[in-house]
Structures are given as C-alpha cells and as structure tokens.
mmCIF file of C-alpha atoms in Angstrom:
data_model
loop_
_atom_site.group_PDB
_atom_site.id
_atom_site.type_symbol
_atom_site.label_atom_id
_atom_site.label_comp_id
_atom_site.label_asym_id
_atom_site.label_seq_id
_atom_site.Cartn_x
_atom_site.Cartn_y
_atom_site.Cartn_z
ATOM 1 C CA MET A 19 207.929 178.842 39.376
ATOM 2 C CA VAL A 20 205.037 180.257 41.376
ATOM 3 C CA ILE A 21 204.102 178.171 44.408
ATOM 4 C CA ASP A 22 200.415 177.840 45.286
ATOM 5 C CA TYR A 23 200.438 177.650 49.076
ATOM 6 C CA LYS A 24 196.852 176.401 49.125
ATOM 7 C CA LEU A 25 197.912 173.352 47.187
ATOM 8 C CA TYR A 26 200.836 172.906 49.515
ATOM 9 C CA PHE A 27 198.605 173.204 52.569
ATOM 10 C CA ALA A 28 196.167 170.721 51.022
ATOM 11 C CA PHE A 29 199.049 168.341 50.418
ATOM 12 C CA GLN A 30 200.217 168.736 54.005
ATOM 13 C CA PHE A 31 196.651 168.162 55.270
ATOM 14 C CA ILE A 32 196.300 164.982 53.158
ATOM 15 C CA MET A 33 199.638 163.730 54.442
ATOM 16 C CA CYS A 34 198.521 164.401 57.984
ATOM 17 C CA LEU A 35 195.322 162.427 57.368
ATOM 18 C CA ILE A 36 197.295 159.569 55.848
ATOM 19 C CA ASP A 37 199.919 159.530 58.628
ATOM 20 C CA ASN A 38 197.442 159.929 61.484
ATOM 21 C CA ASN A 39 194.295 158.110 60.357
ATOM 22 C CA ASP A 40 194.087 156.395 63.774
ATOM 23 C CA SER A 41 194.236 159.638 65.737
ATOM 24 C CA SER A 42 191.374 161.848 66.823
ATOM 25 C CA PRO A 43 190.281 164.895 64.733
ATOM 26 C CA TYR A 44 191.573 167.193 67.389
ATOM 27 C CA ASP A 45 195.025 165.552 67.185
ATOM 28 C CA ASN A 46 194.961 165.902 63.353
ATOM 29 C CA LEU A 47 194.123 169.586 63.662
ATOM 30 C CA THR A 48 196.869 170.058 66.206
ATOM 31 C CA LEU A 49 199.338 168.266 63.965
ATOM 32 C CA ARG A 50 198.210 170.355 60.967
ATOM 33 C CA LYS A 51 198.742 173.549 62.941
ATOM 34 C CA LYS A 52 202.225 172.362 63.833
ATOM 35 C CA ARG A 53 202.904 171.626 60.128
ATOM 36 C CA MET A 54 201.661 175.076 59.193
ATOM 37 C CA GLN A 55 203.951 176.601 61.806
ATOM 38 C CA GLN A 56 206.826 174.541 60.445
ATOM 39 C CA LEU A 57 205.985 175.802 56.944
ATOM 40 C CA GLN A 58 206.693 179.351 58.025
ATOM 41 C CA LEU A 59 210.119 178.243 59.202
ATOM 42 C CA GLU A 60 211.039 176.094 56.172
ATOM 43 C CA PRO A 61 213.137 177.762 53.416
ATOM 44 C CA THR A 62 211.661 178.453 49.965
ATOM 45 C CA SER A 63 213.966 175.966 48.186
ATOM 46 C CA GLN A 64 212.675 173.136 50.358
ATOM 47 C CA ILE A 65 209.061 174.154 49.636
ATOM 48 C CA ASN A 66 209.803 174.164 45.882
ATOM 49 C CA THR A 67 211.382 170.741 46.110
ATOM 50 C CA ILE A 68 208.367 169.299 47.948
ATOM 51 C CA PHE A 69 205.929 170.889 45.480
ATOM 52 C CA ASN A 70 207.886 169.614 42.438
ATOM 53 C CA GLU A 71 207.898 166.111 43.891
ATOM 54 C CA PHE A 72 204.173 166.374 44.502
ATOM 55 C CA GLY A 73 203.570 167.601 40.905
ATOM 56 C CA LYS A 74 205.607 164.778 39.381
ATOM 57 C CA SER A 75 203.409 162.219 41.099
ATOM 58 C CA PHE A 76 200.454 163.016 38.802
ATOM 59 C CA PRO A 77 200.275 163.011 34.950
ATOM 60 C CA VAL A 78 199.403 166.128 32.999
ATOM 61 C CA ASP A 79 196.028 164.802 31.898
ATOM 62 C CA GLN A 80 194.954 164.528 35.549
ATOM 63 C CA SER A 81 195.539 168.195 36.331
ATOM 64 C CA MET A 82 191.856 169.233 36.202
ATOM 65 C CA PRO A 83 190.559 166.523 38.528
ATOM 66 C CA LEU A 84 193.475 167.272 40.774
ATOM 67 C CA ILE A 85 192.548 170.950 40.823
ATOM 68 C CA HIS A 86 188.974 170.046 41.708
ATOM 69 C CA ALA A 87 190.250 167.747 44.427
ATOM 70 C CA PHE A 88 192.425 170.477 45.893
ATOM 71 C CA THR A 89 189.485 172.886 45.631
ATOM 72 C CA ASN A 90 187.450 170.479 47.734
ATOM 73 C CA VAL A 91 190.406 170.216 50.074
ATOM 74 C CA ASP A 92 190.454 174.018 50.288
ATOM 75 C CA VAL A 93 186.775 173.948 51.265
ATOM 76 C CA LEU A 94 187.549 171.318 53.881
ATOM 77 C CA ILE A 95 190.398 173.472 55.162
ATOM 78 C CA GLN A 96 188.036 176.428 55.482
ATOM 79 C CA LYS A 97 185.526 174.250 57.290
ATOM 80 C CA GLN A 98 188.261 172.972 59.568
ATOM 81 C CA SER A 99 189.366 176.562 60.158
ATOM 82 C CA MET A 100 185.797 177.441 61.119
ATOM 83 C CA ILE A 101 185.680 174.395 63.388
ATOM 84 C CA ILE A 102 188.982 175.479 64.927
ATOM 85 C CA GLU A 103 187.591 178.976 65.466
ATOM 86 C CA GLU A 104 184.475 177.531 67.078
ATOM 87 C CA HIS A 105 186.707 175.297 69.129
ATOM 88 C CA ASN A 106 188.772 178.294 70.190
ATOM 89 C CA LYS A 107 185.577 180.149 71.069
ATOM 90 C CA ASP A 108 184.423 177.170 73.097
ATOM 91 C CA MET A 109 187.811 176.964 74.754
ATOM 92 C CA ASN A 110 187.671 180.679 75.554
ATOM 93 C CA PHE A 111 184.141 180.216 76.868
ATOM 94 C CA PHE A 112 185.253 177.256 78.972
ATOM 95 C CA LYS A 113 188.277 179.233 80.111
ATOM 96 C CA THR A 114 186.024 182.136 81.110
ATOM 97 C CA GLU A 115 183.644 179.763 82.860
ATOM 98 C CA PHE A 116 186.580 178.112 84.578
ATOM 99 C CA GLU A 117 187.872 181.491 85.717
ATOM 100 C CA ASP A 118 184.390 182.333 86.990
ATOM 101 C CA PHE A 119 184.251 178.959 88.687
ATOM 102 C CA LYS A 120 187.629 179.590 90.296
ATOM 103 C CA GLU A 121 186.458 183.023 91.421
ATOM 104 C CA ASN A 122 183.182 181.595 92.753
ATOM 105 C CA HIS A 123 185.089 178.784 94.411
ATOM 106 C CA LYS A 124 187.407 181.318 95.994
ATOM 107 C CA ASN A 125 184.441 183.395 97.171
ATOM 108 C CA LEU A 126 182.735 180.232 98.404
ATOM 109 C CA LYS A 127 185.856 179.269 100.338
ATOM 110 C CA THR A 128 185.903 182.763 101.826
ATOM 111 C CA GLU A 129 182.227 182.499 102.777
ATOM 112 C CA ILE A 130 182.800 179.025 104.220
ATOM 113 C CA LYS A 131 185.728 180.357 106.245
ATOM 114 C CA LYS A 132 183.527 183.186 107.496
ATOM 115 C CA ASP A 133 180.776 180.717 108.368
ATOM 116 C CA LEU A 134 183.304 178.494 110.124
ATOM 117 C CA LEU A 135 184.642 181.468 112.054
ATOM 118 C CA VAL A 136 181.085 182.464 112.987
ATOM 119 C CA GLU A 137 180.336 178.873 113.989
ATOM 120 C CA LEU A 138 183.508 178.676 116.057
ATOM 121 C CA ALA A 139 182.667 182.001 117.691
ATOM 122 C CA THR A 140 179.121 180.760 118.320
ATOM 123 C CA LYS A 141 180.448 177.533 119.810
ATOM 124 C CA ALA A 142 182.810 179.540 121.996
ATOM 125 C CA ASP A 143 179.942 181.781 123.103
ATOM 126 C CA ILE A 144 177.762 178.741 123.782
ATOM 127 C CA SER A 145 180.596 177.128 125.736
ATOM 128 C CA ASN A 146 181.105 180.302 127.766
ATOM 129 C CA LEU A 147 177.359 180.628 128.288
ATOM 130 C CA HIS A 148 177.198 176.988 129.331
ATOM 131 C CA GLY A 149 179.960 177.589 131.854
ATOM 132 C CA GLU A 150 178.261 180.730 133.156
ATOM 133 C CA VAL A 151 174.925 178.928 133.428
ATOM 134 C CA LYS A 152 176.582 176.046 135.278
ATOM 135 C CA GLU A 153 178.263 178.512 137.625
ATOM 136 C CA GLU A 154 174.996 180.391 138.199
ATOM 137 C CA ILE A 155 173.148 177.115 138.823
ATOM 138 C CA SER A 156 175.880 175.995 141.234
ATOM 139 C CA ASN A 157 175.710 179.305 143.101
ATOM 140 C CA LEU A 158 171.914 179.179 143.136
ATOM 141 C CA ARG A 159 172.009 175.594 144.398
ATOM 142 C CA GLY A 160 174.358 176.647 147.209
ATOM 143 C CA GLU A 161 172.146 179.618 148.102
ATOM 144 C CA VAL A 162 169.013 177.453 148.047
ATOM 145 C CA LYS A 163 170.687 174.830 150.227
ATOM 146 C CA GLU A 164 171.774 177.540 152.666
ATOM 147 C CA GLU A 165 168.272 179.056 152.721
ATOM 148 C CA ILE A 166 166.722 175.621 153.247
ATOM 149 C CA SER A 167 169.196 174.889 156.051
ATOM 150 C CA ASN A 168 168.415 178.212 157.740
ATOM 151 C CA LEU A 169 164.694 177.660 157.253
ATOM 152 C CA ARG A 170 164.988 174.148 158.666
ATOM 153 C CA GLY A 171 166.752 175.532 161.741
ATOM 154 C CA GLU A 172 164.119 178.250 162.173
ATOM 155 C CA VAL A 173 161.279 175.746 161.696
ATOM 156 C CA LYS A 174 162.860 173.355 164.189
ATOM 157 C CA GLU A 175 163.236 176.197 166.685
ATOM 158 C CA GLU A 176 159.629 177.325 166.139
ATOM 159 C CA ILE A 177 158.403 173.731 166.458
ATOM 160 C CA SER A 178 160.410 173.290 169.678
ATOM 161 C CA ILE A 179 158.948 176.502 171.128
ATOM 162 C CA LEU A 180 155.465 175.480 169.981
ATOM 163 C CA ARG A 181 155.933 172.021 171.499
ATOM 164 C CA GLY A 182 156.914 173.597 174.819
ATOM 165 C CA GLU A 183 153.926 175.933 174.714
ATOM 166 C CA VAL A 184 151.577 173.088 173.756
ATOM 167 C CA LYS A 185 152.972 170.903 176.530
ATOM 168 C CA GLU A 186 152.517 173.747 179.003
ATOM 169 C CA GLU A 187 148.968 174.390 177.788
ATOM 170 C CA ILE A 188 148.178 170.670 177.976
ATOM 171 C CA SER A 189 149.659 170.491 181.478
ATOM 172 C CA ASN A 190 147.625 173.503 182.603
ATOM 173 C CA LEU A 191 144.534 172.082 180.934
ATOM 174 C CA ARG A 192 145.138 168.723 182.608
ATOM 175 C CA GLY A 193 145.422 170.444 185.998
ATOM 176 C CA GLU A 194 142.260 172.442 185.353
ATOM 177 C CA LEU A 195 140.439 169.333 184.144
ATOM 178 C CA LYS A 196 141.588 167.377 187.182
ATOM 179 C CA GLU A 197 140.413 170.184 189.450
ATOM 180 C CA ASP A 198 137.081 170.470 187.631
ATOM 181 C CA ILE A 199 136.632 166.692 187.712
ATOM 182 C CA SER A 200 137.479 166.639 191.416
ATOM 183 C CA ASN A 201 134.997 169.433 192.110
ATOM 184 C CA LEU A 202 132.404 167.703 189.941
ATOM 185 C CA ARG A 203 133.019 164.434 191.753
ATOM 186 C CA GLY A 204 132.529 166.151 195.121
ATOM 187 C CA GLU A 205 129.366 167.833 193.901
ATOM 188 C CA LEU A 206 128.093 164.567 192.435
ATOM 189 C CA LYS A 207 128.861 162.727 195.662
ATOM 190 C CA GLU A 208 127.063 165.412 197.663
ATOM 191 C CA ASP A 209 124.101 165.389 195.273
ATOM 192 C CA ILE A 210 123.975 161.589 195.332
ATOM 193 C CA SER A 211 124.187 161.592 199.141
ATOM 194 C CA ASN A 212 121.387 164.151 199.379
ATOM 195 C CA LEU A 213 119.368 162.212 196.819
ATOM 196 C CA ARG A 214 119.954 159.018 198.756
ATOM 197 C CA GLY A 215 118.798 160.714 201.972
ATOM 198 C CA GLU A 216 115.734 162.090 200.228
ATOM 199 C CA MET A 217 115.035 158.712 198.706
ATOM 200 C CA TYR A 218 115.409 157.026 202.085
ATOM 201 C CA ALA A 219 113.054 159.564 203.679
ATOM 202 C CA GLY A 220 110.604 159.120 200.847
ATOM 203 C CA PHE A 221 110.803 155.362 201.087
ATOM 204 C CA GLU A 222 110.244 155.508 204.875
ATOM 205 C CA LYS A 223 107.305 157.838 204.427
ATOM 206 C CA LEU A 224 105.908 155.664 201.689
ATOM 207 C CA SER A 225 106.450 152.586 203.834
ATOM 208 C CA GLY A 226 104.561 154.233 206.700
ATOM 209 C CA GLU A 227 101.753 155.210 204.376
ATOM 210 C CA ILE A 228 101.678 151.686 202.950
ATOM 211 C CA LYS A 229 101.532 150.285 206.462
ATOM 212 C CA ASN A 230 98.645 152.626 207.297
ATOM 213 C CA ILE A 231 96.903 151.553 204.118
ATOM 214 C CA GLN A 232 97.414 147.926 205.024
ATOM 215 C CA ILE A 233 95.859 148.494 208.465
ATOM 216 C CA TRP A 234 92.896 150.280 206.990
ATOM 217 C CA MET A 235 92.562 147.581 204.353
ATOM 218 C CA LYS A 236 92.462 144.946 207.109
ATOM 219 C CA VAL A 237 89.780 146.911 208.964
ATOM 220 C CA VAL A 238 87.736 147.325 205.810
ATOM 221 C CA VAL A 239 88.085 143.658 204.972
ATOM 222 C CA PHE A 240 87.081 142.709 208.478
ATOM 223 C CA PHE A 241 83.962 144.859 208.389
ATOM 224 C CA ALA A 242 83.144 143.589 204.943
ATOM 225 C CA VAL A 243 83.467 140.005 206.053
ATOM 226 C CA ALA A 244 81.432 140.742 209.106
ATOM 227 C CA ILE A 245 78.654 142.311 207.080
ATOM 228 C CA VAL A 246 78.632 139.482 204.616
ATOM 229 C CA ALA A 247 78.628 136.970 207.410
ATOM 230 C CA MET A 248 75.753 138.673 209.148
ATOM 231 C CA PHE A 249 73.511 138.285 206.164
ATOM 232 C CA SER A 250 74.665 134.764 205.376
ATOM 233 C CA PRO A 251 72.202 131.817 206.105
ATOM 234 C CA ASN A 252 74.969 129.888 207.632
ATOM 235 C CA PHE A 253 75.652 132.721 210.005
ATOM 236 C CA LEU A 254 71.965 132.826 210.976
ATOM 237 C CA ALA A 255 71.979 129.069 211.496
ATOM 238 C CA ILE A 256 74.979 129.389 213.680
ATOM 239 C CA LEU A 257 73.302 132.132 215.695
ATOM 240 C CA LYS A 258 70.238 129.964 216.103
ATOM 241 C CA TYR A 259 72.392 127.078 217.099
ATOM 242 C CA PHE A 260 74.020 129.087 219.833
ATOM 243 C CA LYS A 261 70.655 130.738 220.582
ATOM 244 C CA ILE A 262 71.898 134.147 220.242
#
C-alpha cells in the first residue's frame, strides 16, 4: 500500500485544528511543525495503521469529494508554509534589527560613558579652576589689603608732615600778620594824631577867621545902622530936639 504523505499531513493538520481550535494560529503552526517532526520519527507501520484508520472512516463513494477536500487542504498547507516563511523572514528581520539595536545600544552606552567621563573630567577641571581662582582671589585680597595698609600709613605720615608744615606756616603767617597789624596800628595812630593836630590847627585858624569876620560884620552893621539912622526922619527929629 502506497502512503500519500500529503493526505497524512492534511489529516494531521485537520486534527491539530480540531484539537486546538481555541489556540492562536501561531500555536497551531507550532504544533503542526512538532507533528511533522514527530512524523519523521514515527515508524512506517504506525503511519500505515493511522492512514488505514483514516481511510476506513469514509465510504468509497465519498472518495472524490475527499480528494478535493485534501487538495484544498494541500493549498492551505502551501499557504501556511508561505506564511511560515514570511514569518521566518520577519523573525530574521526582527532578529537583525534587534542585533542592530543591541549594537547601537552598546555603542550608545559607550558614547554615554565617554560623555560621562568627559563631564566628570570637566567637573574636575572646573573644581580645580574654582579652587585656583579662590586661591588667587584670596592672595589678591591679601596683597590689596597689605597695599592699602601701607598706603594708609604713608598717607597718614604725609598728612602728619603736611599738618606740621601748615601749622608752622600758619604760625609764621600769624606772627607776620600780628607784626603788620601792629605796624599798621602805629602808623594809623600817628596819622590820626597828625590829622587831629592839623584839624585842631585848622579849626583854630578857622575860629580866628570867623571871629575876625564877626568883628567886621559888627562894624559893617554899625555903619549901616548909622547911615540908615542919619537919613531917618526920626533921627532928624531927634537931632532937632537936641538942637544939634
């Protein structure tokens, strides 16, 4: 008896669909592959027994529809084989992509480590630079304080010397001013005394002149009165009265 393995595979596929109708298509395909692997390990007598039992389940008059059914099953098997091949291609593609992802992830980790090392080195450099800058600023602050202290001492010394010189100049100027004021006072007193003497002499001279003017004014008034009286009627009457 010649065994048609296609029919046997179709029978195994139908049994898988019947036994695992609640499973996913991927699980059915996996189970079918396992059955096909088991088929290679099963002995020929067992295959014949299974095929004979399968053939006895159908009458003779149903052989043609059964052949057509198994032909359709063969087409389905080919389609499933193509789907499995596509699935394997997709799995290989995903595997390749996953390997590329792992490689990129590894490279990314390496780059991140390099960046972290650079960042740590930069932080260390910044920390060292910060310490150096602090030290330089501290030294500069000390030098500036020392310079300011020295400058303050020099300025105080210069101010003290200048104060002494100014005091001496003021003292000398005060002495000179006192002397000049004293001399000016003496000169003013002398000038005032001379002016007073001149004024007294002038006043005396003016008083003498005024006295002389008063005398002459009296004489003039007397003569004027006398002249007026001489030509007055009363004066003539008086003269007649006294028979002068």
